[in-house]
Structure formats: structure tokens, C-alpha cells
Short mmCIF file of C-alpha atoms in Angstrom, two decimals:
data_model
loop_
_atom_site.label_atom_id
_atom_site.label_comp_id
_atom_site.label_asym_id
_atom_site.label_seq_id
_atom_site.Cartn_x
_atom_site.Cartn_y
_atom_site.Cartn_z
CA MET A 28 8.66 3.73 27.32
CA SER A 29 11.48 4.06 25.76
CA ILE A 30 11.57 3.87 21.31
CA LEU A 31 14.88 3.58 19.52
CA MET A 32 14.14 3.79 15.76
CA ILE A 33 16.82 2.74 13.09
CA ALA A 34 16.29 4.00 8.99
CA ALA A 35 17.44 4.33 5.51
CA ALA A 36 15.65 4.76 2.24
CA ALA A 37 15.31 6.92 -0.37
CA ALA A 38 12.13 8.27 -2.80
CA VAL A 39 8.26 7.31 -2.35
CA LEU A 40 5.74 5.93 -4.98
CA ALA A 41 2.67 5.77 -4.02
CA GLY A 42 -0.91 4.34 -4.60
CA ALA A 43 -4.32 4.49 -5.25
CA GLU A 44 -6.71 2.92 -2.56
CA PRO A 45 -9.98 2.04 -3.56
CA SER A 46 -13.76 1.86 -0.70
CA ALA A 47 -16.23 -0.98 -0.32
CA ALA A 48 -18.90 -1.27 2.45
CA VAL A 49 -20.28 -4.88 3.53
CA THR A 50 -23.22 -4.32 6.36
CA PRO A 51 -22.86 -8.79 7.84
CA ALA A 52 -22.79 -9.68 10.84
CA LYS A 53 -22.41 -9.08 14.73
CA ALA A 54 -19.78 -6.91 16.56
CA ALA A 55 -18.89 -6.75 20.25
CA ALA A 56 -18.73 -3.11 22.36
CA SER A 57 -17.45 -2.57 25.20
CA GLU A 58 -17.69 0.70 27.72
CA THR A 59 -14.41 1.99 27.18
CA GLY A 60 -15.22 3.21 23.66
CA VAL A 61 -14.09 0.59 21.65
CA ILE A 62 -15.95 -1.73 19.11
CA ALA A 63 -14.29 -5.09 17.81
CA TYR A 64 -15.14 -6.93 14.90
CA PRO A 65 -14.53 -10.28 14.40
CA ALA A 66 -13.05 -11.64 11.62
CA PRO A 67 -16.24 -13.57 10.80
CA PHE A 68 -18.09 -10.03 10.78
CA PHE A 69 -15.36 -9.65 6.95
CA ALA A 70 -16.66 -12.71 6.29
CA GLU A 71 -19.76 -11.51 3.16
CA ALA A 72 -16.64 -9.36 0.98
CA SER A 73 -14.39 -12.92 1.21
CA PRO A 74 -11.25 -10.30 2.14
CA SER A 75 -7.96 -12.07 1.20
CA THR A 76 -5.77 -9.12 3.61
CA ALA A 77 -5.40 -6.82 6.54
CA TYR A 78 -6.84 -3.60 4.37
CA ASP A 79 -10.01 -5.49 2.87
CA MET A 80 -11.17 -4.95 6.40
CA VAL A 81 -10.56 -2.20 7.25
CA ILE A 82 -11.33 0.11 4.88
CA ARG A 83 -14.76 -2.21 5.47
CA VAL A 84 -15.39 -1.70 9.46
CA PRO A 85 -18.64 0.91 9.46
CA GLY A 86 -18.33 4.29 9.96
CA PHE A 87 -14.70 4.37 9.62
CA SER A 88 -12.72 6.69 7.22
CA PHE A 89 -9.14 5.70 5.81
CA ASP A 90 -6.81 7.70 6.21
CA LYS A 91 -3.17 7.08 5.40
CA GLY A 92 -1.13 10.05 6.42
CA THR A 93 2.02 10.22 4.73
CA VAL A 94 5.14 9.35 4.68
CA VAL A 95 7.53 11.77 6.30
CA ARG A 96 11.29 11.07 8.26
CA GLY A 97 11.00 8.81 11.04
CA LEU A 98 8.25 6.39 11.27
CA ALA A 99 5.98 5.67 7.91
CA GLY A 100 1.89 5.58 8.36
CA SER A 101 2.63 9.51 10.51
CA GLY A 102 -0.70 10.47 10.83
CA GLY A 103 -2.59 7.21 9.91
CA ASN A 104 -5.16 6.44 11.16
CA VAL A 105 -4.97 2.12 11.52
CA LEU A 106 -2.39 0.14 14.58
CA ILE A 107 -1.23 -3.00 14.11
CA ASP A 108 -1.47 -4.99 16.96
CA GLY A 109 -1.94 -2.25 19.13
CA GLU A 110 1.05 0.20 17.85
CA PRO A 111 1.66 2.19 14.54
CA ALA A 112 3.83 0.73 11.91
CA VAL A 113 7.52 1.32 12.41
CA ALA A 114 9.12 1.37 7.78
CA LYS A 115 9.48 4.15 7.22
CA ASN A 116 9.18 4.93 3.41
CA ASP A 117 6.22 2.21 3.70
CA ALA A 118 2.35 3.66 2.40
CA LEU A 119 0.22 1.90 5.39
CA ASP A 120 -2.27 0.27 3.14
CA GLU A 121 1.18 -1.54 1.71
CA ILE A 122 1.63 -3.11 4.71
CA LEU A 123 -2.01 -3.82 5.51
CA ARG A 124 -2.22 -5.53 2.59
CA ARG A 125 0.84 -7.73 3.27
CA ILE A 126 -0.72 -8.98 6.71
CA PRO A 127 -3.25 -12.14 5.61
CA ALA A 128 -6.95 -11.81 6.86
CA ALA A 129 -6.28 -15.43 7.81
CA ALA A 130 -4.19 -13.62 10.38
CA VAL A 131 -6.57 -11.15 11.82
CA ALA A 132 -8.46 -11.85 14.55
CA HIS A 133 -10.55 -9.08 15.09
CA VAL A 134 -11.00 -5.66 13.54
CA ASP A 135 -11.33 -3.05 16.59
CA LEU A 136 -12.80 0.08 16.59
CA ILE A 137 -11.37 2.60 18.93
CA ARG A 138 -13.04 6.01 19.65
CA GLY A 139 -12.14 8.36 22.24
CA GLY A 140 -9.46 6.49 23.34
CA ALA A 141 -8.65 3.51 24.99
CA PRO A 142 -6.11 0.87 27.94
CA GLY A 143 -2.48 1.34 26.51
CA ILE A 144 -3.31 2.16 22.89
CA ASP A 145 -1.73 5.81 21.51
CA MET A 146 -4.45 7.41 20.01
CA GLN A 147 -1.50 9.46 17.91
CA GLY A 148 -3.24 13.07 18.07
CA ARG A 149 -6.70 11.49 16.90
CA THR A 150 -10.53 11.46 17.86
CA VAL A 151 -10.89 7.78 16.24
CA VAL A 152 -8.65 4.70 15.35
CA VAL A 153 -8.95 1.47 13.89
CA ASN A 154 -6.57 -1.46 16.05
CA VAL A 155 -6.12 -4.43 13.66
CA VAL A 156 -5.23 -7.45 16.15
CA ARG A 157 -2.95 -10.02 14.65
CA LYS A 158 -4.54 -14.10 15.94
CA SER A 159 -1.15 -15.35 18.71
CA THR A 160 -1.09 -18.65 17.47
CA ALA A 161 1.63 -20.56 15.74
CA GLY A 162 2.03 -21.13 11.76
CA PHE A 163 1.73 -20.55 8.91
CA ARG A 164 -0.80 -17.98 6.95
CA GLY A 165 -1.03 -15.83 3.76
CA ALA A 166 -2.93 -15.39 0.01
CA THR A 167 -1.66 -15.17 -3.34
CA THR A 168 -3.99 -12.49 -5.77
CA THR A 169 -3.30 -12.45 -9.63
CA GLY A 170 -5.70 -9.71 -11.49
CA ALA A 171 -4.60 -7.64 -14.41
CA TYR A 172 -5.67 -4.13 -16.06
CA ALA A 173 -6.62 -3.89 -18.84
CA VAL A 174 -5.75 -0.84 -21.20
CA TYR A 175 -8.66 0.89 -24.24
CA ASP A 176 -5.67 0.63 -26.39
CA GLY A 177 -5.90 -2.77 -26.55
CA ARG A 178 -3.04 -3.22 -24.44
CA VAL A 179 -3.37 -5.38 -20.86
CA LEU A 180 -1.41 -5.17 -17.98
CA GLY A 181 -0.99 -8.06 -15.99
CA SER A 182 -0.16 -7.85 -12.14
CA PHE A 183 0.92 -10.75 -8.98
CA ARG A 184 0.51 -9.78 -5.51
CA ALA A 185 1.73 -13.07 -2.20
CA GLU A 186 2.38 -11.99 1.48
CA GLY A 187 2.71 -15.18 3.74
CA GLN A 188 3.27 -14.79 7.62
CA TRP A 189 4.63 -17.45 10.14
CA ARG A 190 4.43 -17.48 13.97
CA TRP A 191 6.05 -19.51 16.29
CA ALA A 192 6.28 -19.84 20.14
CA GLY A 193 7.92 -17.75 22.18
CA GLY A 194 6.31 -14.55 20.38
CA ARG A 195 9.08 -14.31 17.53
CA SER A 196 7.31 -13.71 14.16
CA ALA A 197 7.75 -12.95 10.35
CA GLU A 198 6.40 -11.32 8.01
CA ALA A 199 6.85 -10.93 4.25
CA SER A 200 5.58 -10.10 0.94
CA ILE A 201 6.22 -10.04 -3.20
CA ILE A 202 4.99 -7.71 -5.48
CA LEU A 203 5.06 -7.52 -9.73
CA GLY A 204 2.87 -5.78 -11.89
CA TYR A 205 2.38 -3.65 -14.87
CA GLY A 206 0.76 -0.33 -13.90
CA PRO A 207 -0.52 2.28 -17.70
CA ASP A 208 0.73 6.38 -17.58
CA ASP A 209 -3.13 7.52 -17.38
CA GLN A 210 -0.51 11.14 -18.01
CA LEU A 211 -0.22 9.61 -22.08
CA GLY A 212 -2.50 8.49 -24.83
CA ASP A 213 -3.77 9.25 -28.28
CA GLY A 214 -4.64 12.57 -30.17
CA GLN A 215 -3.88 15.75 -32.28
CA ARG A 216 -1.33 18.00 -31.23
CA ILE A 217 -2.12 21.87 -33.21
CA ARG A 218 0.32 25.10 -33.04
CA THR A 219 -0.82 27.98 -34.77
CA ALA A 220 0.97 31.41 -35.52
CA ALA A 221 -0.45 34.12 -33.12
CA ASN A 222 -2.23 35.16 -36.98
CA GLY A 223 -3.63 30.97 -37.64
CA SER A 224 -2.17 30.23 -39.77
CA THR A 225 -1.22 26.31 -38.77
CA LEU A 226 2.17 25.80 -37.83
CA ILE A 227 1.69 21.62 -36.64
CA LEU A 228 -0.49 19.48 -37.74
CA SER A 229 -0.02 15.61 -36.17
CA ASP A 230 -1.58 12.72 -34.99
CA VAL A 231 0.19 11.75 -31.63
CA ASP A 232 0.67 8.01 -29.73
CA ALA A 233 1.35 7.82 -26.24
CA ASP A 234 1.57 4.65 -23.95
CA GLY A 235 3.54 4.38 -20.56
CA LYS A 236 3.71 2.02 -17.76
CA GLY A 237 6.02 1.59 -14.47
CA LEU A 238 6.48 -1.87 -12.93
CA LYS A 239 6.40 -2.46 -9.67
CA GLN A 240 9.30 -5.01 -8.07
CA TRP A 241 8.81 -5.33 -4.89
CA THR A 242 9.92 -7.50 -2.01
CA THR A 243 9.73 -6.70 2.10
CA GLY A 244 10.48 -7.80 5.10
CA ALA A 245 9.50 -8.38 8.72
CA TYR A 246 11.01 -10.23 11.70
CA GLU A 247 9.56 -9.56 15.70
CA THR A 248 10.92 -11.16 18.57
CA PRO A 249 11.20 -10.24 22.57
CA LEU A 250 14.85 -9.30 23.56
CA GLY A 251 15.65 -8.46 26.76
CA GLY A 252 12.76 -7.75 28.63
CA GLY A 253 11.14 -5.61 25.61
CA LYS A 254 10.17 -6.54 21.27
CA LEU A 255 12.19 -6.00 18.80
CA ARG A 256 11.50 -5.89 15.96
CA LEU A 257 13.12 -5.54 11.83
CA ASN A 258 11.61 -5.04 8.89
CA ALA A 259 13.55 -4.48 4.99
CA ALA A 260 11.76 -3.45 1.72
CA TYR A 261 13.97 -3.64 -1.84
CA MET A 262 11.51 -1.56 -3.97
CA MET A 263 12.59 -1.23 -8.02
CA THR A 264 9.88 0.72 -10.71
CA PRO A 265 11.07 1.15 -13.36
CA TYR A 266 8.95 3.29 -16.37
CA SER A 267 9.59 2.90 -20.49
CA ALA A 268 7.33 5.75 -22.69
CA GLU A 269 7.09 6.18 -26.22
CA ILE A 270 5.70 8.59 -27.77
CA THR A 271 5.16 8.63 -31.94
CA ASP A 272 4.17 11.40 -33.29
CA ARG A 273 3.34 11.50 -36.64
CA LEU A 274 2.77 15.08 -38.61
CA ARG A 275 0.58 15.19 -41.65
CA PHE A 276 1.50 18.93 -41.66
CA PRO A 277 4.48 19.69 -42.89
CA GLY A 278 5.56 15.74 -43.29
CA GLY A 279 7.51 13.21 -41.66
CA LYS A 280 7.49 11.69 -38.50
CA GLU A 281 8.88 11.54 -34.81
CA TYR A 282 9.87 9.66 -32.72
CA GLN A 283 10.80 9.31 -28.41
CA TYR A 284 11.98 6.69 -26.57
CA ASP A 285 12.21 7.33 -22.95
CA THR A 286 13.75 5.32 -19.23
CA MET A 287 13.24 6.27 -16.12
CA ASP A 288 14.88 3.07 -13.33
CA ARG A 289 12.71 4.23 -9.90
CA LEU A 290 15.09 2.73 -6.80
CA GLN A 291 13.66 3.08 -3.24
CA ALA A 292 15.45 0.72 -0.66
CA GLU A 293 15.10 0.82 3.61
CA VAL A 294 16.48 -1.32 6.67
CA GLY A 295 14.70 0.23 10.15
CA GLY A 296 13.89 -1.43 13.23
CA ARG A 297 11.69 -0.61 16.42
CA TYR A 298 12.59 -0.89 20.17
CA THR A 299 9.94 -1.19 23.11
CA ARG A 300 9.87 -2.37 26.44
#
């Protein structure tokens, strides 16, 4: 097998991932160390994406790995259709969230190895196997984050996947949503001199938030006896912070407003034969 990879990108923003567990129905085990969990196994949890299914595989702990030059999700312990994720600066959990649960045929838990599977140096991996039937599948998600100071920050997410006869497929996702800066908050500021006398006594009101404006897509097609996959991403993450410092002593008021724009863009591809 020969692999050609092309990628160009800048900066990265990572997120946190939840954990959960359910124990519904039946899974099929094989003599090769593979346990296949069909989509109905996860039905009780009502998953909307492949990520929701992966974190519910019994006996498996998800590791998204680290983003390094050459391949995103390097070191991650989840494969998609038997192959590692391609995007260079895209976190593995985000890639899995772009696959609608309706597009997943089954999730395989592989211990020790299996024919045609590169374990990437791990003893246990999960392989998300997508349905090969033609058509469109998608999912949308909305949410809200209630902050202690009364702010409500909304979010919206949409994923879609198209498959056509002949092995061609495409996928796209859009994420729009605010998140709070949990390093800022309200409180009291006190500065004292060496002799213990008060130099500054004030009440601080500090709020910050970031906005995700992420668009990603990929296209896959048979080519020259092999398979070509192209991917692209455009991720804007503007940030703003507002800090008001009301001085009780010696008196007065200080105000600070900061903004920062973060842009991550990527175009990549992989050819296997």
C-alpha cells in the first residue's frame, strides 16, 4: 500500500468530551478478537452521531490522541472504515461527530488485531463501519449553555453525508455556537503593601466568550485502482472579553475590552492503492 498525503494548516482549538455508558442488547463476537456492535445496540441511548456510539462501547475508553504534523488524530484509538482519520488539524472527536448515527452500520471493538486493520501500535481500537447504501443521511443539534451570571449561550450543529453508487461519497458539517471563558469570573481584588496596609480594594466583573464558526467537508472517490479522499476545513473562532474593575479604595473605575480572532484553515488529501 502506498499513501500520498498533502496538508496545510494553522492553529488548533480543542474541546472537552463527555463520557457515558449504556448496556442494551446483543453484540456479535468472532474468533479474530473482534466484537461487532450493530447500530441497534446503541438505540436506547438515542445517539445522533458516531461519537455518541463510540463512547458507549463496553470496555472501551476513547482517546482522541494528539494533533501532530502529518495526520490528525495521530495516536487516537478509533478508525473509520478501517482507516485513520485524514484531516491534519481536526480533532478525532470532531470528525466522529460529523458522522450521523444513521450512517453507521456497526462499531467493531478490536483486541489484539484483525485482518486488514492497522492497530497503530495499540492493543485495543474501535472501528466505525459506515453503511455502503446510496443516499443522504444527516443530523442537526441545538443547545444552550446557562452561565452563572445569567447569560445563555446558544449553539447549532448540522452534519450531512451523501453516498453514491460506485463508491463515491461526500460529507459536510457546520458548527455555530458560543462558549464561555471559564478562566474569567466575578470576585474581589485586594492589593496590600509590605506593612499590611491596603493599596487597592475593588470588585471585579469579568466575562468572556468565544464563538465557533466551523465549516468542514470531504469527498471520496475510486481513482486509478485505488481510493482518493480530499478534505477541507475553515474554522473561525473569534473571542471577546470584558472586564470592569470598580475600585472601593482608592476609588474610581477601570474598564478593559479585549478581542482576538483565531483562524484555522486546511486542505488535505490521501490516496491509497
